[in-house]
Amino acid sequence: MKIRWTKQAEGEETEVFLEKGTAMPETFQKLGKKRGGDCRISVKKEGFSEEEWTKMLCNGVCSLYDGAYQFSKSGLKSLGKQSVYENRDSLSDYGDNCYTFVLEGTEQEIAALERGEALGRCKGYARTLGNLPNNYLHTEDMASYAGTLAKELKISCETYGDQKLEELGCGGLLAVNQGSRREAAMVVLRYEGAPGTDWTALVGKGLMFDAGGYHLKSIDGMKGMKYDMCGAAEMLEMMEYLVTRKVRKNVMAVLMLAENVINSDAVKMGDVITTLAGKTVEVYNTDAEGRLVLCDGITFAQRMGARTVIDLATLTYSAQSALGDQVVALFGNDREALRTWKETAEVTGEHFWQLPMGPIYHKMIEWSICADFANYAPGKGAGASVAACFLENFVEEGTRWIHLDMVGPSVVRKETDEMAEGASGACMSTLAAYLTR
């Protein structure tokens, strides 16, 4: 797939005319999804402010990539001796189309096209990681991918395996991974794009597979559990986007990688674990594991100096029950940050809805007689809010925090006119725009 521009609207390619009101992300996604021949796109500048115009071009190109993307079955067949990173382009199929934008060709316009293309490709890489079967992408493979990417980007990357995690005291992450014969991993990438300024941390849930532990999922519940690492995949590829675009911001990614499976050592209902923050948790539900790995990641990010923490996770089906498959549950502790996030999402076209937190939900997990709190509120409902409040216990005073529960939109469960079935890259467009605003 190629993106280019021209000042002339002549040619043999299919020509599409768009204007304000029709130049929406889903319109561009449908164009990309067709994957049939070259296409010339004429967008009327009338009605757009300069800022709206360049944002539309960036979002439009990114959306073309969203629509054109397909996971490559043939690429998977050839995935053998080489690593996932080395094969990531052959695993991401965009077709052979060329999309030509009819524009004046100003520096601002071309830069917007380039930003959209870079973001579209990074979203595609994140989707490919999500689409890979678990037996092709274990914890060590994901950590290796991150390390190779960091080397290519010339940024720092450190992987903490079981021994280092034990020394640190990351009891949440280690407990979730107890049933796996593979080591857990916390992968930390750092990019210093604005020396001397505050750090932002991107914490991603990376359950490479979630069988539910001893609270074993049903066959329907276990379907698609390879996607439970999409939060980590997206945060990793967001780092690639920020570094390649040379964004002037200090950003770290903290990827919490584990497998929630069963053996004789797996964490059990009623076990009490000690998290990195020193707080104890009674494990009531072994399938409420995402919050146990994220809490250690949030604590570690703050210890590394992050003043803003954004975590992204396929965390609770309660969020999907409340909001469906196209809306992400939004939580946070800073009114201004939440307002800015919502305003940014209006431009990118992604959908978020803020759900409540507060003492009502905090009290629901304070019932344990053995621990500071439990990881679940049996029979109480409001699961997404309860999970968010669990995580809020690990957010220190003075830290700005946004929590994104994307179970619904993280996966396209059935092919649509806009996108192929599989991992979607949800939240990445808004996250990119928020971090670079």
CSV table of C-alpha atoms in Angstrom, one decimal:
chain,number,residue,atom,x,y,z
A,1,MET,CA,0.0,0.0,0.0
A,2,LYS,CA,1.3,3.5,-0.9
A,3,ILE,CA,0.2,7.0,0.0
A,4,ARG,CA,1.1,9.9,-2.2
A,5,TRP,CA,-0.3,13.3,-3.2
A,6,THR,CA,-0.8,15.4,-6.3
A,7,LYS,CA,-2.2,18.8,-7.2
A,8,GLN,CA,-4.0,17.4,-10.3
A,9,ALA,CA,-7.3,15.5,-10.1
A,10,GLU,CA,-6.8,13.8,-13.5
A,11,GLY,CA,-6.0,10.2,-14.0
A,12,GLU,CA,-7.5,6.8,-14.7
A,13,GLU,CA,-7.8,5.7,-11.1
A,14,THR,CA,-11.1,5.6,-9.2
A,15,GLU,CA,-11.8,9.1,-7.9
A,16,VAL,CA,-13.6,9.8,-4.6
A,17,PHE,CA,-14.7,13.2,-3.5
A,18,LEU,CA,-15.1,14.0,0.2
A,19,GLU,CA,-16.0,17.2,2.2
A,20,LYS,CA,-16.4,18.1,5.8
A,21,GLY,CA,-19.0,15.9,7.3
A,22,THR,CA,-18.2,12.9,5.0
A,23,ALA,CA,-14.4,12.8,5.6
A,24,MET,CA,-14.8,10.6,8.6
A,25,PRO,CA,-12.6,7.8,9.9
A,26,GLU,CA,-15.1,5.1,8.8
A,27,THR,CA,-15.3,6.6,5.3
A,28,PHE,CA,-11.5,6.2,4.9
A,29,GLN,CA,-11.6,2.7,6.5
A,30,LYS,CA,-14.2,1.6,3.9
A,31,LEU,CA,-12.0,2.9,1.1
A,32,GLY,CA,-9.0,1.0,2.6
A,33,LYS,CA,-11.0,-2.2,3.1
A,34,LYS,CA,-11.9,-2.4,-0.6
A,35,ARG,CA,-8.2,-3.0,-1.5
A,36,GLY,CA,-9.2,-2.8,-5.1
A,37,GLY,CA,-7.0,-0.8,-7.5
A,38,ASP,CA,-5.6,2.7,-7.2
A,39,CYS,CA,-7.8,5.5,-5.7
A,40,ARG,CA,-7.6,9.2,-6.0
A,41,ILE,CA,-9.1,11.1,-3.1
A,42,SER,CA,-10.2,14.7,-3.4
A,43,VAL,CA,-11.1,16.3,-0.1
A,44,LYS,CA,-12.6,19.8,-0.2
A,45,LYS,CA,-10.8,22.1,2.2
A,46,GLU,CA,-13.9,24.3,2.6
A,47,GLY,CA,-15.3,24.5,6.1
A,48,PHE,CA,-12.1,23.1,7.8
A,49,SER,CA,-9.9,25.3,9.9
A,50,GLU,CA,-6.2,24.8,9.3
A,51,GLU,CA,-5.9,22.7,12.5
A,52,GLU,CA,-9.0,20.6,11.5
A,53,TRP,CA,-7.6,20.2,8.0
A,54,THR,CA,-4.3,18.7,9.0
A,55,LYS,CA,-5.8,16.5,11.7
A,56,MET,CA,-8.4,15.2,9.1
A,57,LEU,CA,-5.5,14.3,6.7
A,58,CYS,CA,-3.6,12.5,9.4
A,59,ASN,CA,-6.7,10.6,10.7
A,60,GLY,CA,-7.7,9.8,7.1
A,61,VAL,CA,-4.5,8.2,6.1
A,62,CYS,CA,-4.3,6.2,9.4
A,63,SER,CA,-7.9,5.0,8.8
A,64,LEU,CA,-7.0,3.9,5.3
A,65,TYR,CA,-4.4,1.6,6.9
A,66,ASP,CA,-6.9,0.5,9.4
A,67,GLY,CA,-9.3,-0.6,6.7
A,68,ALA,CA,-6.7,-2.1,4.4
A,69,TYR,CA,-5.0,-4.2,7.1
A,70,GLN,CA,-5.3,-8.0,7.1
A,71,PHE,CA,-3.3,-10.6,9.1
A,72,SER,CA,-1.3,-12.7,6.6
A,73,LYS,CA,-1.9,-16.4,6.9
A,74,SER,CA,0.9,-17.1,4.4
A,75,GLY,CA,3.2,-14.9,6.5
A,76,LEU,CA,2.4,-17.1,9.5
A,77,LYS,CA,3.3,-20.2,7.6
A,78,SER,CA,6.8,-18.8,6.9
A,79,LEU,CA,7.4,-17.8,10.5
A,80,GLY,CA,10.1,-20.2,11.6
A,81,LYS,CA,13.7,-19.6,12.3
A,82,GLN,CA,13.4,-15.8,12.1
A,83,SER,CA,11.8,-13.8,14.9
A,84,VAL,CA,8.4,-12.2,14.9
A,85,TYR,CA,10.0,-8.7,14.6
A,86,GLU,CA,11.9,-9.8,11.5
A,87,ASN,CA,8.7,-11.1,10.0
A,88,ARG,CA,6.3,-8.4,11.1
A,89,ASP,CA,6.0,-6.8,7.6
A,90,SER,CA,5.2,-10.1,6.0
A,91,LEU,CA,2.6,-10.8,8.7
A,92,SER,CA,0.9,-7.5,8.0
A,93,ASP,CA,-0.9,-7.4,4.7
A,94,TYR,CA,-2.2,-4.1,3.2
A,95,GLY,CA,-2.6,-5.0,-0.4
A,96,ASP,CA,-1.0,-3.3,-3.4
A,97,ASN,CA,-3.2,-0.2,-3.7
A,98,CYS,CA,-2.0,3.3,-4.1
A,99,TYR,CA,-4.1,6.1,-2.5
A,100,THR,CA,-3.4,9.6,-4.0
A,101,PHE,CA,-4.6,12.7,-2.1
A,102,VAL,CA,-5.4,15.7,-4.3
A,103,LEU,CA,-3.9,18.5,-2.2
A,104,GLU,CA,-2.1,21.8,-2.5
A,105,GLY,CA,1.0,20.0,-1.2
A,106,THR,CA,2.0,22.4,1.6
A,107,GLU,CA,4.6,21.3,4.2
A,108,GLN,CA,1.8,21.0,6.8
A,109,GLU,CA,-0.3,18.8,4.5
A,110,ILE,CA,2.6,16.4,3.6
A,111,ALA,CA,3.6,16.2,7.3
A,112,ALA,CA,0.0,15.3,8.2
A,113,LEU,CA,0.0,12.5,5.6
A,114,GLU,CA,3.3,11.2,6.9
A,115,ARG,CA,2.1,11.2,10.5
A,116,GLY,CA,-1.0,9.3,9.5
A,117,GLU,CA,1.1,6.7,7.6
A,118,ALA,CA,3.4,6.2,10.5
A,119,LEU,CA,0.6,5.8,13.0
A,120,GLY,CA,-1.3,3.5,10.6
A,121,ARG,CA,1.7,1.2,10.3
A,122,CYS,CA,2.4,1.1,14.0
A,123,LYS,CA,-1.3,0.3,14.6
A,124,GLY,CA,-0.9,-2.5,12.1
A,125,TYR,CA,2.1,-3.9,13.9
A,126,ALA,CA,0.2,-3.9,17.2
A,127,ARG,CA,-2.7,-5.6,15.6
A,128,THR,CA,-0.4,-8.3,14.2
A,129,LEU,CA,1.0,-9.0,17.6
A,130,GLY,CA,-2.5,-9.3,18.9
A,131,ASN,CA,-3.5,-11.6,16.1
A,132,LEU,CA,-0.6,-14.0,16.5
A,133,PRO,CA,-1.5,-17.3,18.1
A,134,ASN,CA,-0.2,-17.8,21.6
A,135,ASN,CA,2.1,-20.7,20.6
A,136,TYR,CA,3.9,-18.3,18.2
A,137,LEU,CA,4.1,-15.4,20.7
A,138,HIS,CA,5.0,-16.3,24.3
A,139,THR,CA,6.2,-13.9,26.9
A,140,GLU,CA,9.9,-14.3,25.9
A,141,ASP,CA,9.0,-13.7,22.2
A,142,MET,CA,7.2,-10.5,23.1
A,143,ALA,CA,10.1,-9.4,25.3
A,144,SER,CA,12.5,-10.2,22.4
A,145,TYR,CA,10.4,-8.1,20.0
A,146,ALA,CA,10.5,-5.2,22.4
A,147,GLY,CA,14.2,-5.5,22.8
A,148,THR,CA,14.9,-5.6,19.1
A,149,LEU,CA,12.6,-2.7,18.4
A,150,ALA,CA,14.3,-0.6,21.1
A,151,LYS,CA,17.7,-1.4,19.6
A,152,GLU,CA,16.5,-0.2,16.2
A,153,LEU,CA,15.0,2.9,17.7
A,154,LYS,CA,18.1,3.5,19.8
A,155,ILE,CA,16.2,3.8,23.1
A,156,SER,CA,16.8,2.0,26.4
A,157,CYS,CA,15.0,-1.3,27.1
A,158,GLU,CA,15.3,-3.5,30.2
A,159,THR,CA,13.5,-6.8,30.8
A,160,TYR,CA,12.9,-8.0,34.3
A,161,GLY,CA,12.5,-11.8,34.6
A,162,ASP,CA,11.4,-13.9,37.6
A,163,GLN,CA,14.6,-13.3,39.6
A,164,LYS,CA,14.6,-9.5,39.2
A,165,LEU,CA,10.8,-9.4,39.8
A,166,GLU,CA,11.2,-11.4,43.0
A,167,GLU,CA,14.0,-9.0,44.2
A,168,LEU,CA,11.8,-6.0,43.4
A,169,GLY,CA,8.8,-7.5,45.1
A,170,CYS,CA,6.4,-7.6,42.1
A,171,GLY,CA,4.0,-10.1,43.8
A,172,GLY,CA,1.1,-9.3,41.6
A,173,LEU,CA,2.7,-10.1,38.3
A,174,LEU,CA,4.5,-13.2,39.7
A,175,ALA,CA,1.3,-14.5,41.3
A,176,VAL,CA,-0.6,-14.4,38.0
A,177,ASN,CA,2.2,-16.2,36.2
A,178,GLN,CA,2.7,-19.0,38.9
A,179,GLY,CA,0.8,-21.5,36.8
A,180,SER,CA,3.1,-21.1,33.7
A,181,ARG,CA,6.3,-22.9,33.1
A,182,ARG,CA,7.6,-19.8,31.4
A,183,GLU,CA,9.0,-16.7,33.2
A,184,ALA,CA,7.0,-13.6,33.7
A,185,ALA,CA,8.5,-10.4,32.3
A,186,MET,CA,8.2,-6.7,32.9
A,187,VAL,CA,9.7,-4.9,29.9
A,188,VAL,CA,10.5,-1.2,30.4
A,189,LEU,CA,11.4,1.1,27.4
A,190,ARG,CA,12.4,4.7,27.9
A,191,TYR,CA,12.5,7.5,25.4
A,192,GLU,CA,13.8,10.9,26.6
A,193,GLY,CA,12.4,13.3,24.0
A,194,ALA,CA,12.4,16.4,26.3
A,195,PRO,CA,15.2,16.2,28.8
A,196,GLY,CA,14.4,18.0,32.1
A,197,THR,CA,10.6,17.6,31.8
A,198,ASP,CA,8.2,15.3,33.5
A,199,TRP,CA,7.8,11.6,32.5
A,200,THR,CA,4.7,10.0,31.2
A,201,ALA,CA,4.3,6.2,31.6
A,202,LEU,CA,2.3,3.9,29.3
A,203,VAL,CA,1.4,0.8,31.2
A,204,GLY,CA,0.1,-2.1,29.2
A,205,LYS,CA,-1.6,-5.4,30.2
A,206,GLY,CA,0.2,-8.2,28.5
A,207,LEU,CA,-1.6,-11.5,29.3
A,208,MET,CA,-0.2,-13.6,26.5
A,209,PHE,CA,-3.0,-16.0,27.1
A,210,ASP,CA,-5.7,-15.9,29.8
A,211,ALA,CA,-7.3,-19.3,30.6
A,212,GLY,CA,-8.7,-17.8,33.9
A,213,GLY,CA,-6.4,-19.8,36.2
A,214,TYR,CA,-8.3,-22.1,38.6
A,215,HIS,CA,-11.4,-20.1,37.8
A,216,LEU,CA,-11.2,-21.7,34.4
A,217,LYS,CA,-13.1,-20.1,31.6
A,218,SER,CA,-15.7,-21.9,29.5
A,219,ILE,CA,-14.9,-22.7,25.8
A,220,ASP,CA,-16.8,-19.5,24.8
A,221,GLY,CA,-15.1,-17.5,27.5
A,222,MET,CA,-11.7,-18.7,26.5
A,223,LYS,CA,-12.2,-17.8,22.8
A,224,GLY,CA,-10.0,-14.9,21.8
A,225,MET,CA,-7.9,-14.9,25.0
A,226,LYS,CA,-4.8,-14.6,22.9
A,227,TYR,CA,-5.9,-10.9,22.6
A,228,ASP,CA,-5.5,-10.3,26.3
A,229,MET,CA,-2.1,-8.8,25.6
A,230,CYS,CA,-3.4,-6.1,23.2
A,231,GLY,CA,-2.8,-3.4,25.8
A,232,ALA,CA,0.9,-4.2,26.0
A,233,ALA,CA,1.2,-4.5,22.2
A,234,GLU,CA,-0.4,-1.1,21.6
A,235,MET,CA,1.7,0.6,24.2
A,236,LEU,CA,4.9,-0.9,22.7
A,237,GLU,CA,3.9,0.3,19.2
A,238,MET,CA,2.9,3.7,20.5
A,239,MET,CA,6.6,4.0,21.7
A,240,GLU,CA,7.7,3.2,18.1
A,241,TYR,CA,5.4,5.9,16.7
A,242,LEU,CA,6.5,8.6,19.3
A,243,VAL,CA,10.2,7.9,18.7
A,244,THR,CA,10.1,7.7,14.9
A,245,ARG,CA,8.1,11.0,14.9
A,246,LYS,CA,10.7,12.5,17.3
A,247,VAL,CA,8.0,13.7,19.7
A,248,ARG,CA,9.3,16.1,22.3
A,249,LYS,CA,8.2,14.2,25.4
A,250,ASN,CA,9.7,11.9,28.0
A,251,VAL,CA,7.8,8.6,27.7
A,252,MET,CA,8.3,5.2,29.2
A,253,ALA,CA,6.4,2.0,28.3
A,254,VAL,CA,5.9,-0.6,31.1
A,255,LEU,CA,4.7,-3.9,29.6
A,256,MET,CA,3.5,-6.5,32.1
A,257,LEU,CA,3.8,-9.9,30.5
A,258,ALA,CA,2.5,-13.2,31.9
A,259,GLU,CA,0.3,-16.2,31.1
A,260,ASN,CA,-2.7,-17.0,33.4
A,261,VAL,CA,-2.7,-20.8,33.1
A,262,ILE,CA,-2.9,-23.8,35.5
A,263,ASN,CA,-0.4,-26.2,37.0
A,264,SER,CA,0.0,-27.4,40.6
A,265,ASP,CA,1.7,-24.1,41.6
A,266,ALA,CA,-0.9,-21.7,40.2
A,267,VAL,CA,-2.3,-19.1,42.5
A,268,LYS,CA,-5.5,-20.3,44.3
A,269,MET,CA,-8.7,-18.7,45.6
A,270,GLY,CA,-8.0,-17.3,49.0
A,271,ASP,CA,-4.3,-16.8,48.6
A,272,VAL,CA,-2.9,-13.5,49.9
A,273,ILE,CA,-0.2,-11.8,47.8
A,274,THR,CA,2.0,-8.8,48.5
A,275,THR,CA,2.3,-6.3,45.6
A,276,LEU,CA,5.2,-4.1,44.7
A,277,ALA,CA,3.6,-1.2,46.6
A,278,GLY,CA,3.7,-3.4,49.8
A,279,LYS,CA,-0.1,-3.7,49.9
A,280,THR,CA,-1.7,-7.1,50.4
A,281,VAL,CA,-4.4,-8.6,48.2
A,282,GLU,CA,-6.7,-11.6,48.8
A,283,VAL,CA,-7.2,-13.4,45.5
A,284,TYR,CA,-10.9,-14.2,45.4
A,285,ASN,CA,-11.1,-14.6,41.6
A,286,THR,CA,-8.1,-15.9,39.7
A,287,ASP,CA,-9.7,-14.7,36.5
A,288,ALA,CA,-9.5,-11.1,37.8
A,289,GLU,CA,-5.8,-11.2,37.1
A,290,GLY,CA,-5.3,-8.1,34.9
A,291,ARG,CA,-5.6,-5.7,37.8
A,292,LEU,CA,-2.9,-7.7,39.7
A,293,VAL,CA,-0.3,-7.2,36.9
A,294,LEU,CA,-1.3,-3.6,36.3
A,295,CYS,CA,-1.0,-2.5,39.9
A,296,ASP,CA,2.7,-3.5,40.0
A,297,GLY,CA,3.3,-1.7,36.7
A,298,ILE,CA,1.6,1.4,37.9
A,299,THR,CA,3.8,1.4,41.1
A,300,PHE,CA,7.0,0.7,39.2
A,301,ALA,CA,6.3,3.6,36.7
A,302,GLN,CA,5.9,6.0,39.6
A,303,ARG,CA,9.1,4.8,41.2
A,304,MET,CA,10.8,5.5,37.8
A,305,GLY,CA,9.7,9.1,38.0
A,306,ALA,CA,6.4,9.1,36.0
A,307,ARG,CA,4.1,12.0,37.0
A,308,THR,CA,1.5,10.9,34.5
A,309,VAL,CA,0.4,7.3,34.1
A,310,ILE,CA,-1.9,6.0,31.4
A,311,ASP,CA,-2.8,2.3,31.5
A,312,LEU,CA,-4.4,0.3,28.7
A,313,ALA,CA,-6.0,-3.1,29.2
A,314,THR,CA,-8.6,-5.6,28.1
A,315,LEU,CA,-9.6,-5.7,31.7
A,316,THR,CA,-13.3,-6.5,32.4
A,317,TYR,CA,-16.2,-7.8,30.5
A,318,SER,CA,-18.3,-5.5,32.7
A,319,ALA,CA,-17.1,-2.6,30.5
A,320,GLN,CA,-18.3,-4.4,27.4
A,321,SER,CA,-21.6,-5.3,29.1
A,322,ALA,CA,-22.1,-1.6,29.9
A,323,LEU,CA,-20.9,0.0,26.8
A,324,GLY,CA,-20.8,-2.6,24.0
A,325,ASP,CA,-18.2,-3.4,21.4
A,326,GLN,CA,-17.4,0.2,20.2
A,327,VAL,CA,-17.0,2.3,23.3
A,328,VAL,CA,-14.0,2.2,25.7
A,329,ALA,CA,-14.6,2.7,29.4
A,330,LEU,CA,-12.7,5.8,30.6
A,331,PHE,CA,-11.6,6.4,34.2
A,332,GLY,CA,-9.1,8.9,35.8
A,333,ASN,CA,-8.3,11.1,38.8
A,334,ASP,CA,-7.7,14.4,37.0
A,335,ARG,CA,-10.6,16.4,35.7
A,336,GLU,CA,-8.5,18.4,33.2
A,337,ALA,CA,-6.8,15.4,31.8
A,338,LEU,CA,-10.1,13.6,31.3
A,339,ARG,CA,-11.6,16.7,29.6
A,340,THR,CA,-8.6,16.9,27.2
A,341,TRP,CA,-8.9,13.2,26.5
A,342,LYS,CA,-12.6,13.5,25.5
A,343,GLU,CA,-11.9,16.5,23.3
A,344,THR,CA,-9.1,14.6,21.6
A,345,ALA,CA,-11.3,11.6,21.0
A,346,GLU,CA,-13.9,13.9,19.3
A,347,VAL,CA,-11.3,14.6,16.6
A,348,THR,CA,-10.0,11.1,16.2
A,349,GLY,CA,-13.4,9.6,16.0
A,350,GLU,CA,-12.8,6.9,18.7
A,351,HIS,CA,-15.5,6.5,21.3
A,352,PHE,CA,-15.0,6.7,25.1
A,353,TRP,CA,-17.4,7.0,28.0
A,354,GLN,CA,-16.4,8.0,31.5
A,355,LEU,CA,-17.6,5.6,34.2
A,356,PRO,CA,-17.8,6.4,37.9
A,357,MET,CA,-15.3,5.7,40.7
A,358,GLY,CA,-15.5,6.7,44.4
A,359,PRO,CA,-15.9,5.4,48.0
A,360,ILE,CA,-19.0,3.3,47.0
A,361,TYR,CA,-16.8,1.0,44.8
A,362,HIS,CA,-13.7,1.2,47.0
A,363,LYS,CA,-15.7,-0.3,49.9
A,364,MET,CA,-16.7,-3.3,47.8
A,365,ILE,CA,-13.2,-4.7,47.8
A,366,GLU,CA,-12.4,-4.0,51.5
A,367,TRP,CA,-14.0,-7.1,52.9
A,368,SER,CA,-11.0,-9.4,53.3
A,369,ILE,CA,-10.1,-10.3,56.9
A,370,CYS,CA,-6.5,-11.3,55.8
A,371,ALA,CA,-5.5,-8.5,53.3
A,372,ASP,CA,-5.7,-4.8,52.7
A,373,PHE,CA,-8.3,-5.5,50.0
A,374,ALA,CA,-9.5,-8.3,47.7
A,375,ASN,CA,-9.2,-8.4,43.9
A,376,TYR,CA,-12.9,-8.9,43.4
A,377,ALA,CA,-16.3,-7.9,44.7
A,378,PRO,CA,-18.5,-11.0,44.5
A,379,GLY,CA,-22.1,-10.4,43.6
A,380,LYS,CA,-21.8,-6.6,43.7
A,381,GLY,CA,-21.9,-5.7,40.0
A,382,ALA,CA,-20.2,-2.5,38.6
A,383,GLY,CA,-17.2,-4.7,37.8
A,384,ALA,CA,-15.4,-2.1,35.6
A,385,SER,CA,-15.7,0.6,38.3
A,386,VAL,CA,-14.6,-1.8,41.0
A,387,ALA,CA,-11.5,-2.8,38.9
A,388,ALA,CA,-10.7,0.9,38.3
A,389,CYS,CA,-10.9,1.6,42.1
A,390,PHE,CA,-8.6,-1.4,42.8
A,391,LEU,CA,-6.0,0.2,40.5
A,392,GLU,CA,-6.6,3.7,42.0
A,393,ASN,CA,-5.3,2.3,45.4
A,394,PHE,CA,-1.9,2.2,43.7
A,395,VAL,CA,-1.9,5.7,42.3
A,396,GLU,CA,0.1,8.0,44.5
A,397,GLU,CA,-0.8,11.5,45.4
A,398,GLY,CA,0.4,14.0,42.8
A,399,THR,CA,0.2,11.4,39.9
A,400,ARG,CA,-2.1,12.2,37.0
A,401,TRP,CA,-3.8,8.9,36.0
A,402,ILE,CA,-6.0,7.7,33.1
A,403,HIS,CA,-7.3,4.1,32.9
A,404,LEU,CA,-8.7,2.7,29.7
A,405,ASP,CA,-10.7,-0.6,29.8
A,406,MET,CA,-11.0,-1.6,26.2
A,407,VAL,CA,-12.4,-5.1,26.2
A,408,GLY,CA,-15.2,-4.3,23.8
A,409,PRO,CA,-13.4,-2.3,21.0
A,410,SER,CA,-10.1,-4.1,21.3
A,411,VAL,CA,-11.2,-6.8,18.8
A,412,VAL,CA,-13.3,-6.8,15.7
A,413,ARG,CA,-15.3,-9.9,16.5
A,414,LYS,CA,-16.8,-10.3,13.0
A,415,GLU,CA,-15.5,-8.7,9.8
A,416,THR,CA,-17.3,-5.4,8.9
A,417,ASP,CA,-17.3,-3.1,5.9
A,418,GLU,CA,-14.6,-1.1,7.7
A,419,MET,CA,-12.2,-3.6,9.2
A,420,ALA,CA,-11.0,-7.2,9.1
A,421,GLU,CA,-11.7,-9.6,11.9
A,422,GLY,CA,-9.1,-9.6,14.7
A,423,ALA,CA,-7.2,-7.1,16.9
A,424,SER,CA,-8.3,-3.5,16.2
A,425,GLY,CA,-5.7,-1.1,17.6
A,426,ALA,CA,-8.4,0.6,19.6
A,427,CYS,CA,-7.3,3.7,21.5
A,428,MET,CA,-4.0,4.2,19.6
A,429,SER,CA,-5.2,7.1,17.5
A,430,THR,CA,-6.5,9.0,20.5
A,431,LEU,CA,-3.4,8.2,22.6
A,432,ALA,CA,-1.1,9.4,19.8
A,433,ALA,CA,-3.1,12.6,19.4
A,434,TYR,CA,-3.2,13.1,23.2
A,435,LEU,CA,0.5,12.7,23.7
A,436,THR,CA,1.4,14.9,20.8
A,437,ARG,CA,-1.2,17.7,21.2
